[in-house]
């Protein structure tokens, strides 16, 4: 079973940056596309971005496009989400997930999920 552990969340001022990491163990990481999702209080979980197993394909939610970048290092079994120009509305618990090799924005297609890391954007 693939285990995922996110880190890198925290409190940041509007306009600031954070880089989230998601470390995988247990199975062959490079067999999986990876996704990032978030859930704000009182809201449904939403798609943020996804990256294919080889990093050849990446796509993002409109709210993340141009500000967030997903990357991965298969040698380190880790996927990253670089978040720039953060806004208060980016405040949420962020989750990484492992699923189809080419990645997907559909959360029900992901097999494994991390426990989440809190990101708070506030002055």
PDB file of N, CA and C in Angstrom, residues 26-123:
ATOM      1  N   UNK A  26       6.105   2.716   0.174  1.00  0.00           N
ATOM      2  CA  UNK A  26       5.294   1.509   0.189  1.00  0.00           C
ATOM      3  C   UNK A  26       5.112   0.839  -1.153  1.00  0.00           C
ATOM      4  N   UNK A  27       5.039   1.601  -2.219  1.00  0.00           N
ATOM      5  CA  UNK A  27       4.886   1.044  -3.562  1.00  0.00           C
ATOM      6  C   UNK A  27       5.756   1.854  -4.514  1.00  0.00           C
ATOM      7  N   UNK A  28       5.730   1.491  -5.790  1.00  0.00           N
ATOM      8  CA  UNK A  28       6.552   2.180  -6.782  1.00  0.00           C
ATOM      9  C   UNK A  28       5.918   3.516  -7.142  1.00  0.00           C
ATOM     10  N   UNK A  29       6.521   4.564  -6.622  1.00  0.00           N
ATOM     11  CA  UNK A  29       5.969   5.907  -6.785  1.00  0.00           C
ATOM     12  C   UNK A  29       5.806   6.285  -8.250  1.00  0.00           C
ATOM     13  N   UNK A  30       6.762   5.904  -9.080  1.00  0.00           N
ATOM     14  CA  UNK A  30       6.723   6.317 -10.483  1.00  0.00           C
ATOM     15  C   UNK A  30       5.616   5.630 -11.281  1.00  0.00           C
ATOM     16  N   UNK A  31       4.905   4.720 -10.689  1.00  0.00           N
ATOM     17  CA  UNK A  31       3.755   4.104 -11.349  1.00  0.00           C
ATOM     18  C   UNK A  31       2.499   4.954 -11.274  1.00  0.00           C
ATOM     19  N   UNK A  32       2.558   6.049 -10.517  1.00  0.00           N
ATOM     20  CA  UNK A  32       1.354   6.808 -10.211  1.00  0.00           C
ATOM     21  C   UNK A  32       1.447   8.249 -10.681  1.00  0.00           C
ATOM     22  N   UNK A  33       0.317   8.720 -11.247  1.00  0.00           N
ATOM     23  CA  UNK A  33       0.145  10.150 -11.358  1.00  0.00           C
ATOM     24  C   UNK A  33      -0.238  10.696  -9.997  1.00  0.00           C
ATOM     25  N   UNK A  34       0.081  11.949  -9.764  1.00  0.00           N
ATOM     26  CA  UNK A  34      -0.176  12.553  -8.463  1.00  0.00           C
ATOM     27  C   UNK A  34      -1.067  13.774  -8.602  1.00  0.00           C
ATOM     28  N   UNK A  35      -1.922  13.949  -7.617  1.00  0.00           N
ATOM     29  CA  UNK A  35      -2.808  15.093  -7.612  1.00  0.00           C
ATOM     30  C   UNK A  35      -2.711  15.869  -6.315  1.00  0.00           C
ATOM     31  N   UNK A  36      -3.041  17.126  -6.408  1.00  0.00           N
ATOM     32  CA  UNK A  36      -3.172  17.990  -5.233  1.00  0.00           C
ATOM     33  C   UNK A  36      -4.618  18.489  -5.164  1.00  0.00           C
ATOM     34  N   UNK A  37      -5.178  18.400  -3.970  1.00  0.00           N
ATOM     35  CA  UNK A  37      -6.534  18.858  -3.707  1.00  0.00           C
ATOM     36  C   UNK A  37      -6.504  19.715  -2.450  1.00  0.00           C
ATOM     37  N   UNK A  38      -7.568  20.445  -2.234  1.00  0.00           N
ATOM     38  CA  UNK A  38      -7.662  21.226  -1.003  1.00  0.00           C
ATOM     39  C   UNK A  38      -9.106  21.276  -0.538  1.00  0.00           C
ATOM     40  N   UNK A  39      -9.249  21.501   0.752  1.00  0.00           N
ATOM     41  CA  UNK A  39     -10.578  21.624   1.334  1.00  0.00           C
ATOM     42  C   UNK A  39     -10.564  22.729   2.364  1.00  0.00           C
ATOM     43  N   UNK A  40     -11.366  23.731   2.111  1.00  0.00           N
ATOM     44  CA  UNK A  40     -11.522  24.846   3.052  1.00  0.00           C
ATOM     45  C   UNK A  40     -12.675  24.539   3.999  1.00  0.00           C
ATOM     46  N   UNK A  41     -12.694  25.157   5.177  1.00  0.00           N
ATOM     47  CA  UNK A  41     -13.775  24.906   6.133  1.00  0.00           C
ATOM     48  C   UNK A  41     -15.139  25.177   5.520  1.00  0.00           C
ATOM     49  N   UNK A  42     -16.036  24.218   5.671  1.00  0.00           N
ATOM     50  CA  UNK A  42     -17.388  24.386   5.175  1.00  0.00           C
ATOM     51  C   UNK A  42     -17.548  24.208   3.679  1.00  0.00           C
ATOM     52  N   UNK A  43     -16.474  23.834   3.000  1.00  0.00           N
ATOM     53  CA  UNK A  43     -16.537  23.664   1.557  1.00  0.00           C
ATOM     54  C   UNK A  43     -16.157  22.248   1.156  1.00  0.00           C
ATOM     55  N   UNK A  44     -16.526  21.877  -0.041  1.00  0.00           N
ATOM     56  CA  UNK A  44     -16.159  20.568  -0.560  1.00  0.00           C
ATOM     57  C   UNK A  44     -14.698  20.575  -0.990  1.00  0.00           C
ATOM     58  N   UNK A  45     -14.124  19.387  -1.007  1.00  0.00           N
ATOM     59  CA  UNK A  45     -12.762  19.237  -1.501  1.00  0.00           C
ATOM     60  C   UNK A  45     -12.729  19.613  -2.978  1.00  0.00           C
ATOM     61  N   UNK A  46     -11.673  20.317  -3.382  1.00  0.00           N
ATOM     62  CA  UNK A  46     -11.575  20.731  -4.772  1.00  0.00           C
ATOM     63  C   UNK A  46     -10.190  20.417  -5.347  1.00  0.00           C
ATOM     64  N   UNK A  47     -10.178  20.205  -6.620  1.00  0.00           N
ATOM     65  CA  UNK A  47      -8.957  19.914  -7.361  1.00  0.00           C
ATOM     66  C   UNK A  47      -8.083  21.155  -7.448  1.00  0.00           C
ATOM     67  N   UNK A  48      -6.781  20.956  -7.289  1.00  0.00           N
ATOM     68  CA  UNK A  48      -5.819  22.049  -7.422  1.00  0.00           C
ATOM     69  C   UNK A  48      -4.919  21.828  -8.647  1.00  0.00           C
ATOM     70  N   UNK A  49      -4.306  20.668  -8.720  1.00  0.00           N
ATOM     71  CA  UNK A  49      -3.402  20.389  -9.821  1.00  0.00           C
ATOM     72  C   UNK A  49      -3.040  18.922  -9.863  1.00  0.00           C
ATOM     73  N   UNK A  50      -2.508  18.494 -11.000  1.00  0.00           N
ATOM     74  CA  UNK A  50      -2.102  17.106 -11.144  1.00  0.00           C
ATOM     75  C   UNK A  50      -0.874  17.023 -12.041  1.00  0.00           C
ATOM     76  N   UNK A  51      -0.090  15.966 -11.830  1.00  0.00           N
ATOM     77  CA  UNK A  51       1.122  15.761 -12.616  1.00  0.00           C
ATOM     78  C   UNK A  51       1.233  14.280 -12.942  1.00  0.00           C
ATOM     79  N   UNK A  52       1.555  13.977 -14.174  1.00  0.00           N
ATOM     80  CA  UNK A  52       1.658  12.588 -14.602  1.00  0.00           C
ATOM     81  C   UNK A  52       2.918  11.938 -14.042  1.00  0.00           C
ATOM     82  N   UNK A  53       3.020  10.638 -14.233  1.00  0.00           N
ATOM     83  CA  UNK A  53       4.123   9.885 -13.648  1.00  0.00           C
ATOM     84  C   UNK A  53       5.489  10.370 -14.123  1.00  0.00           C
ATOM     85  N   UNK A  54       5.544  10.832 -15.361  1.00  0.00           N
ATOM     86  CA  UNK A  54       6.821  11.262 -15.936  1.00  0.00           C
ATOM     87  C   UNK A  54       7.004  12.769 -15.910  1.00  0.00           C
ATOM     88  N   UNK A  55       6.048  13.474 -15.369  1.00  0.00           N
ATOM     89  CA  UNK A  55       6.020  14.943 -15.367  1.00  0.00           C
ATOM     90  C   UNK A  55       5.716  15.540 -16.725  1.00  0.00           C
ATOM     91  N   UNK A  56       5.396  14.705 -17.725  1.00  0.00           N
ATOM     92  CA  UNK A  56       5.130  15.214 -19.067  1.00  0.00           C
ATOM     93  C   UNK A  56       3.823  15.994 -19.134  1.00  0.00           C
ATOM     94  N   UNK A  57       2.868  15.588 -18.306  1.00  0.00           N
ATOM     95  CA  UNK A  57       1.562  16.241 -18.335  1.00  0.00           C
ATOM     96  C   UNK A  57       1.270  16.838 -16.965  1.00  0.00           C
ATOM     97  N   UNK A  58       0.854  18.103 -16.996  1.00  0.00           N
ATOM     98  CA  UNK A  58       0.416  18.756 -15.771  1.00  0.00           C
ATOM     99  C   UNK A  58      -0.744  19.670 -16.133  1.00  0.00           C
ATOM    100  N   UNK A  59      -1.734  19.722 -15.264  1.00  0.00           N
ATOM    101  CA  UNK A  59      -2.750  20.738 -15.446  1.00  0.00           C
ATOM    102  C   UNK A  59      -3.313  21.141 -14.106  1.00  0.00           C
ATOM    103  N   UNK A  60      -3.939  22.310 -14.132  1.00  0.00           N
ATOM    104  CA  UNK A  60      -4.303  22.979 -12.892  1.00  0.00           C
ATOM    105  C   UNK A  60      -5.724  23.510 -12.956  1.00  0.00           C
ATOM    106  N   UNK A  61      -6.290  23.663 -11.783  1.00  0.00           N
ATOM    107  CA  UNK A  61      -7.549  24.378 -11.672  1.00  0.00           C
ATOM    108  C   UNK A  61      -7.313  25.842 -12.070  1.00  0.00           C
ATOM    109  N   UNK A  62      -8.354  26.476 -12.537  1.00  0.00           N
ATOM    110  CA  UNK A  62      -8.216  27.867 -12.967  1.00  0.00           C
ATOM    111  C   UNK A  62      -7.745  28.759 -11.826  1.00  0.00           C
ATOM    112  N   UNK A  63      -8.128  28.400 -10.603  1.00  0.00           N
ATOM    113  CA  UNK A  63      -7.733  29.201  -9.436  1.00  0.00           C
ATOM    114  C   UNK A  63      -6.237  29.094  -9.146  1.00  0.00           C
ATOM    115  N   UNK A  64      -5.610  28.031  -9.650  1.00  0.00           N
ATOM    116  CA  UNK A  64      -4.194  27.784  -9.377  1.00  0.00           C
ATOM    117  C   UNK A  64      -3.290  28.128 -10.565  1.00  0.00           C
ATOM    118  N   UNK A  65      -3.846  28.170 -11.729  1.00  0.00           N
ATOM    119  CA  UNK A  65      -3.052  28.359 -12.940  1.00  0.00           C
ATOM    120  C   UNK A  65      -2.278  29.680 -12.895  1.00  0.00           C
ATOM    121  N   UNK A  66      -1.002  29.594 -13.190  1.00  0.00           N
ATOM    122  CA  UNK A  66      -0.159  30.775 -13.178  1.00  0.00           C
ATOM    123  C   UNK A  66       0.438  31.102 -11.837  1.00  0.00           C
ATOM    124  N   UNK A  67      -0.065  30.489 -10.779  1.00  0.00           N
ATOM    125  CA  UNK A  67       0.467  30.749  -9.427  1.00  0.00           C
ATOM    126  C   UNK A  67       1.071  29.506  -8.794  1.00  0.00           C
ATOM    127  N   UNK A  68       0.489  28.336  -9.080  1.00  0.00           N
ATOM    128  CA  UNK A  68       0.934  27.090  -8.480  1.00  0.00           C
ATOM    129  C   UNK A  68       1.629  26.222  -9.529  1.00  0.00           C
ATOM    130  N   UNK A  69       2.632  25.494  -9.084  1.00  0.00           N
ATOM    131  CA  UNK A  69       3.346  24.591  -9.969  1.00  0.00           C
ATOM    132  C   UNK A  69       3.577  23.260  -9.270  1.00  0.00           C
ATOM    133  N   UNK A  70       3.133  22.191  -9.910  1.00  0.00           N
ATOM    134  CA  UNK A  70       3.386  20.844  -9.402  1.00  0.00           C
ATOM    135  C   UNK A  70       4.650  20.300 -10.052  1.00  0.00           C
ATOM    136  N   UNK A  71       5.446  19.603  -9.261  1.00  0.00           N
ATOM    137  CA  UNK A  71       6.635  18.940  -9.786  1.00  0.00           C
ATOM    138  C   UNK A  71       6.844  17.661  -8.986  1.00  0.00           C
ATOM    139  N   UNK A  72       7.726  16.818  -9.473  1.00  0.00           N
ATOM    140  CA  UNK A  72       8.001  15.577  -8.755  1.00  0.00           C
ATOM    141  C   UNK A  72       9.426  15.148  -9.001  1.00  0.00           C
ATOM    142  N   UNK A  73       9.930  14.395  -8.033  1.00  0.00           N
ATOM    143  CA  UNK A  73      11.250  13.797  -8.125  1.00  0.00           C
ATOM    144  C   UNK A  73      11.070  12.311  -7.837  1.00  0.00           C
ATOM    145  N   UNK A  74      11.043  11.527  -8.891  1.00  0.00           N
ATOM    146  CA  UNK A  74      10.774  10.095  -8.709  1.00  0.00           C
ATOM    147  C   UNK A  74      11.908   9.392  -7.967  1.00  0.00           C
ATOM    148  N   UNK A  75      13.101   9.930  -8.048  1.00  0.00           N
ATOM    149  CA  UNK A  75      14.216   9.338  -7.312  1.00  0.00           C
ATOM    150  C   UNK A  75      14.058   9.527  -5.811  1.00  0.00           C
ATOM    151  N   UNK A  76      13.349  10.585  -5.433  1.00  0.00           N
ATOM    152  CA  UNK A  76      13.113  10.871  -4.010  1.00  0.00           C
ATOM    153  C   UNK A  76      11.707  10.490  -3.572  1.00  0.00           C
ATOM    154  N   UNK A  77      10.926   9.923  -4.491  1.00  0.00           N
ATOM    155  CA  UNK A  77       9.542   9.529  -4.171  1.00  0.00           C
ATOM    156  C   UNK A  77       8.748  10.691  -3.577  1.00  0.00           C
ATOM    157  N   UNK A  78       8.891  11.842  -4.172  1.00  0.00           N
ATOM    158  CA  UNK A  78       8.283  13.035  -3.613  1.00  0.00           C
ATOM    159  C   UNK A  78       7.658  13.883  -4.719  1.00  0.00           C
ATOM    160  N   UNK A  79       6.501  14.424  -4.417  1.00  0.00           N
ATOM    161  CA  UNK A  79       5.845  15.388  -5.289  1.00  0.00           C
ATOM    162  C   UNK A  79       5.737  16.704  -4.533  1.00  0.00           C
ATOM    163  N   UNK A  80       5.806  17.788  -5.282  1.00  0.00           N
ATOM    164  CA  UNK A  80       5.808  19.119  -4.689  1.00  0.00           C
ATOM    165  C   UNK A  80       4.692  19.972  -5.277  1.00  0.00           C
ATOM    166  N   UNK A  81       4.287  20.964  -4.495  1.00  0.00           N
ATOM    167  CA  UNK A  81       3.395  21.985  -5.003  1.00  0.00           C
ATOM    168  C   UNK A  81       3.964  23.334  -4.571  1.00  0.00           C
ATOM    169  N   UNK A  82       4.521  24.049  -5.541  1.00  0.00           N
ATOM    170  CA  UNK A  82       5.020  25.395  -5.271  1.00  0.00           C
ATOM    171  C   UNK A  82       3.865  26.359  -5.430  1.00  0.00           C
ATOM    172  N   UNK A  83       3.603  27.118  -4.387  1.00  0.00           N
ATOM    173  CA  UNK A  83       2.478  28.051  -4.387  1.00  0.00           C
ATOM    174  C   UNK A  83       3.008  29.466  -4.213  1.00  0.00           C
ATOM    175  N   UNK A  84       2.764  30.297  -5.182  1.00  0.00           N
ATOM    176  CA  UNK A  84       3.198  31.692  -5.164  1.00  0.00           C
ATOM    177  C   UNK A  84       1.994  32.625  -5.176  1.00  0.00           C
ATOM    178  N   UNK A  85       2.236  33.863  -4.833  1.00  0.00           N
ATOM    179  CA  UNK A  85       1.178  34.888  -4.847  1.00  0.00           C
ATOM    180  C   UNK A  85      -0.058  34.409  -4.110  1.00  0.00           C
ATOM    181  N   UNK A  86       0.144  33.889  -2.929  1.00  0.00           N
ATOM    182  CA  UNK A  86      -0.955  33.298  -2.174  1.00  0.00           C
ATOM    183  C   UNK A  86      -1.969  34.345  -1.752  1.00  0.00           C
ATOM    184  N   UNK A  87      -3.218  33.908  -1.724  1.00  0.00           N
ATOM    185  CA  UNK A  87      -4.350  34.759  -1.380  1.00  0.00           C
ATOM    186  C   UNK A  87      -5.073  34.171  -0.174  1.00  0.00           C
ATOM    187  N   UNK A  88      -5.804  34.976   0.565  1.00  0.00           N
ATOM    188  CA  UNK A  88      -6.565  34.431   1.698  1.00  0.00           C
ATOM    189  C   UNK A  88      -7.498  33.290   1.282  1.00  0.00           C
ATOM    190  N   UNK A  89      -8.024  33.353   0.083  1.00  0.00           N
ATOM    191  CA  UNK A  89      -8.932  32.288  -0.371  1.00  0.00           C
ATOM    192  C   UNK A  89      -8.218  30.976  -0.673  1.00  0.00           C
ATOM    193  N   UNK A  90      -6.892  30.968  -0.614  1.00  0.00           N
ATOM    194  CA  UNK A  90      -6.136  29.722  -0.746  1.00  0.00           C
ATOM    195  C   UNK A  90      -6.057  28.969   0.586  1.00  0.00           C
ATOM    196  N   UNK A  91      -6.546  29.565   1.642  1.00  0.00           N
ATOM    197  CA  UNK A  91      -6.528  28.915   2.944  1.00  0.00           C
ATOM    198  C   UNK A  91      -7.355  27.629   2.917  1.00  0.00           C
ATOM    199  N   UNK A  92      -6.726  26.531   3.288  1.00  0.00           N
ATOM    200  CA  UNK A  92      -7.377  25.216   3.226  1.00  0.00           C
ATOM    201  C   UNK A  92      -6.411  24.163   3.749  1.00  0.00           C
ATOM    202  N   UNK A  93      -6.943  22.970   3.940  1.00  0.00           N
ATOM    203  CA  UNK A  93      -6.093  21.796   4.124  1.00  0.00           C
ATOM    204  C   UNK A  93      -5.788  21.242   2.737  1.00  0.00           C
ATOM    205  N   UNK A  94      -4.508  21.034   2.476  1.00  0.00           N
ATOM    206  CA  UNK A  94      -4.068  20.554   1.180  1.00  0.00           C
ATOM    207  C   UNK A  94      -3.692  19.083   1.278  1.00  0.00           C
ATOM    208  N   UNK A  95      -4.180  18.323   0.307  1.00  0.00           N
ATOM    209  CA  UNK A  95      -3.949  16.888   0.267  1.00  0.00           C
ATOM    210  C   UNK A  95      -3.243  16.498  -1.024  1.00  0.00           C
ATOM    211  N   UNK A  96      -2.340  15.542  -0.914  1.00  0.00           N
ATOM    212  CA  UNK A  96      -1.824  14.909  -2.126  1.00  0.00           C
ATOM    213  C   UNK A  96      -2.483  13.541  -2.259  1.00  0.00           C
ATOM    214  N   UNK A  97      -2.519  13.066  -3.496  1.00  0.00           N
ATOM    215  CA  UNK A  97      -3.161  11.793  -3.778  1.00  0.00           C
ATOM    216  C   UNK A  97      -2.440  11.109  -4.930  1.00  0.00           C
ATOM    217  N   UNK A  98      -2.474   9.783  -4.926  1.00  0.00           N
ATOM    218  CA  UNK A  98      -1.843   8.980  -5.982  1.00  0.00           C
ATOM    219  C   UNK A  98      -2.914   8.235  -6.757  1.00  0.00           C
ATOM    220  N   UNK A  99      -2.779   8.275  -8.091  1.00  0.00           N
ATOM    221  CA  UNK A  99      -3.792   7.639  -8.914  1.00  0.00           C
ATOM    222  C   UNK A  99      -3.300   7.313 -10.297  1.00  0.00           C
ATOM    223  N   UNK A 100      -4.133   7.532 -11.314  1.00  0.00           N
ATOM    224  CA  UNK A 100      -3.795   7.144 -12.688  1.00  0.00           C
ATOM    225  C   UNK A 100      -2.482   7.750 -13.164  1.00  0.00           C
ATOM    226  N   UNK A 101      -1.731   7.003 -13.946  1.00  0.00           N
ATOM    227  CA  UNK A 101      -0.385   7.423 -14.337  1.00  0.00           C
ATOM    228  C   UNK A 101      -0.352   8.773 -15.042  1.00  0.00           C
ATOM    229  N   UNK A 102      -1.385   9.074 -15.811  1.00  0.00           N
ATOM    230  CA  UNK A 102      -1.388  10.338 -16.536  1.00  0.00           C
ATOM    231  C   UNK A 102      -1.956  11.482 -15.710  1.00  0.00           C
ATOM    232  N   UNK A 103      -2.399  11.185 -14.492  1.00  0.00           N
ATOM    233  CA  UNK A 103      -2.995  12.206 -13.647  1.00  0.00           C
ATOM    234  C   UNK A 103      -4.445  12.442 -14.022  1.00  0.00           C
ATOM    235  N   UNK A 104      -5.189  13.048 -13.130  1.00  0.00           N
ATOM    236  CA  UNK A 104      -6.595  13.340 -13.376  1.00  0.00           C
ATOM    237  C   UNK A 104      -7.064  14.383 -12.383  1.00  0.00           C
ATOM    238  N   UNK A 105      -8.105  15.108 -12.742  1.00  0.00           N
ATOM    239  CA  UNK A 105      -8.675  16.072 -11.807  1.00  0.00           C
ATOM    240  C   UNK A 105      -9.843  15.477 -11.026  1.00  0.00           C
ATOM    241  N   UNK A 106     -10.151  14.207 -11.292  1.00  0.00           N
ATOM    242  CA  UNK A 106     -11.291  13.562 -10.642  1.00  0.00           C
ATOM    243  C   UNK A 106     -10.837  12.889  -9.356  1.00  0.00           C
ATOM    244  N   UNK A 107     -11.329  13.367  -8.223  1.00  0.00           N
ATOM    245  CA  UNK A 107     -10.825  12.838  -6.954  1.00  0.00           C
ATOM    246  C   UNK A 107     -11.206  11.383  -6.748  1.00  0.00           C
ATOM    247  N   UNK A 108     -12.300  10.925  -7.336  1.00  0.00           N
ATOM    248  CA  UNK A 108     -12.700   9.535  -7.106  1.00  0.00           C
ATOM    249  C   UNK A 108     -11.841   8.538  -7.880  1.00  0.00           C
ATOM    250  N   UNK A 109     -10.916   9.017  -8.695  1.00  0.00           N
ATOM    251  CA  UNK A 109     -10.012   8.122  -9.421  1.00  0.00           C
ATOM    252  C   UNK A 109      -8.678   7.928  -8.700  1.00  0.00           C
ATOM    253  N   UNK A 110      -8.508   8.593  -7.579  1.00  0.00           N
ATOM    254  CA  UNK A 110      -7.263   8.450  -6.821  1.00  0.00           C
ATOM    255  C   UNK A 110      -7.403   7.334  -5.793  1.00  0.00           C
ATOM    256  N   UNK A 111      -6.361   6.534  -5.697  1.00  0.00           N
ATOM    257  CA  UNK A 111      -6.386   5.369  -4.811  1.00  0.00           C
ATOM    258  C   UNK A 111      -5.901   5.672  -3.405  1.00  0.00           C
ATOM    259  N   UNK A 112      -4.903   6.536  -3.309  1.00  0.00           N
ATOM    260  CA  UNK A 112      -4.260   6.774  -2.024  1.00  0.00           C
ATOM    261  C   UNK A 112      -4.240   8.274  -1.731  1.00  0.00           C
ATOM    262  N   UNK A 113      -4.405   8.586  -0.459  1.00  0.00           N
ATOM    263  CA  UNK A 113      -4.450   9.980  -0.015  1.00  0.00           C
ATOM    264  C   UNK A 113      -3.557  10.179   1.195  1.00  0.00           C
ATOM    265  N   UNK A 114      -2.987  11.376   1.271  1.00  0.00           N
ATOM    266  CA  UNK A 114      -2.270  11.753   2.468  1.00  0.00           C
ATOM    267  C   UNK A 114      -3.221  12.297   3.512  1.00  0.00           C
ATOM    268  N   UNK A 115      -2.660  12.672   4.651  1.00  0.00           N
ATOM    269  CA  UNK A 115      -3.470  13.132   5.770  1.00  0.00           C
ATOM    270  C   UNK A 115      -3.751  14.625   5.706  1.00  0.00           C
ATOM    271  N   UNK A 116      -3.049  15.334   4.840  1.00  0.00           N
ATOM    272  CA  UNK A 116      -3.291  16.755   4.660  1.00  0.00           C
ATOM    273  C   UNK A 116      -2.348  17.636   5.450  1.00  0.00           C
ATOM    274  N   UNK A 117      -2.151  18.846   4.949  1.00  0.00           N
ATOM    275  CA  UNK A 117      -1.357  19.850   5.653  1.00  0.00           C
ATOM    276  C   UNK A 117      -2.087  21.185   5.541  1.00  0.00           C
ATOM    277  N   UNK A 118      -2.118  21.910   6.645  1.00  0.00           N
ATOM    278  CA  UNK A 118      -2.883  23.158   6.705  1.00  0.00           C
ATOM    279  C   UNK A 118      -2.076  24.303   6.111  1.00  0.00           C
ATOM    280  N   UNK A 119      -2.729  25.050   5.237  1.00  0.00           N
ATOM    281  CA  UNK A 119      -2.163  26.292   4.701  1.00  0.00           C
ATOM    282  C   UNK A 119      -3.101  27.426   5.085  1.00  0.00           C
ATOM    283  N   UNK A 120      -2.564  28.422   5.751  1.00  0.00           N
ATOM    284  CA  UNK A 120      -3.346  29.582   6.160  1.00  0.00           C
ATOM    285  C   UNK A 120      -2.691  30.832   5.594  1.00  0.00           C
ATOM    286  N   UNK A 121      -3.465  31.589   4.836  1.00  0.00           N
ATOM    287  CA  UNK A 121      -2.969  32.824   4.241  1.00  0.00           C
ATOM    288  C   UNK A 121      -3.685  33.986   4.919  1.00  0.00           C
ATOM    289  N   UNK A 122      -2.930  34.726   5.694  1.00  0.00           N
ATOM    290  CA  UNK A 122      -3.539  35.796   6.489  1.00  0.00           C
ATOM    291  C   UNK A 122      -2.479  36.801   6.896  1.00  0.00           C
ATOM    292  N   UNK A 123      -2.901  38.046   7.018  1.00  0.00           N
ATOM    293  CA  UNK A 123      -1.986  39.081   7.505  1.00  0.00           C
ATOM    294  C   UNK A 123      -2.147  39.262   9.012  1.00  0.00           C
TER     295      UNK A 123
END
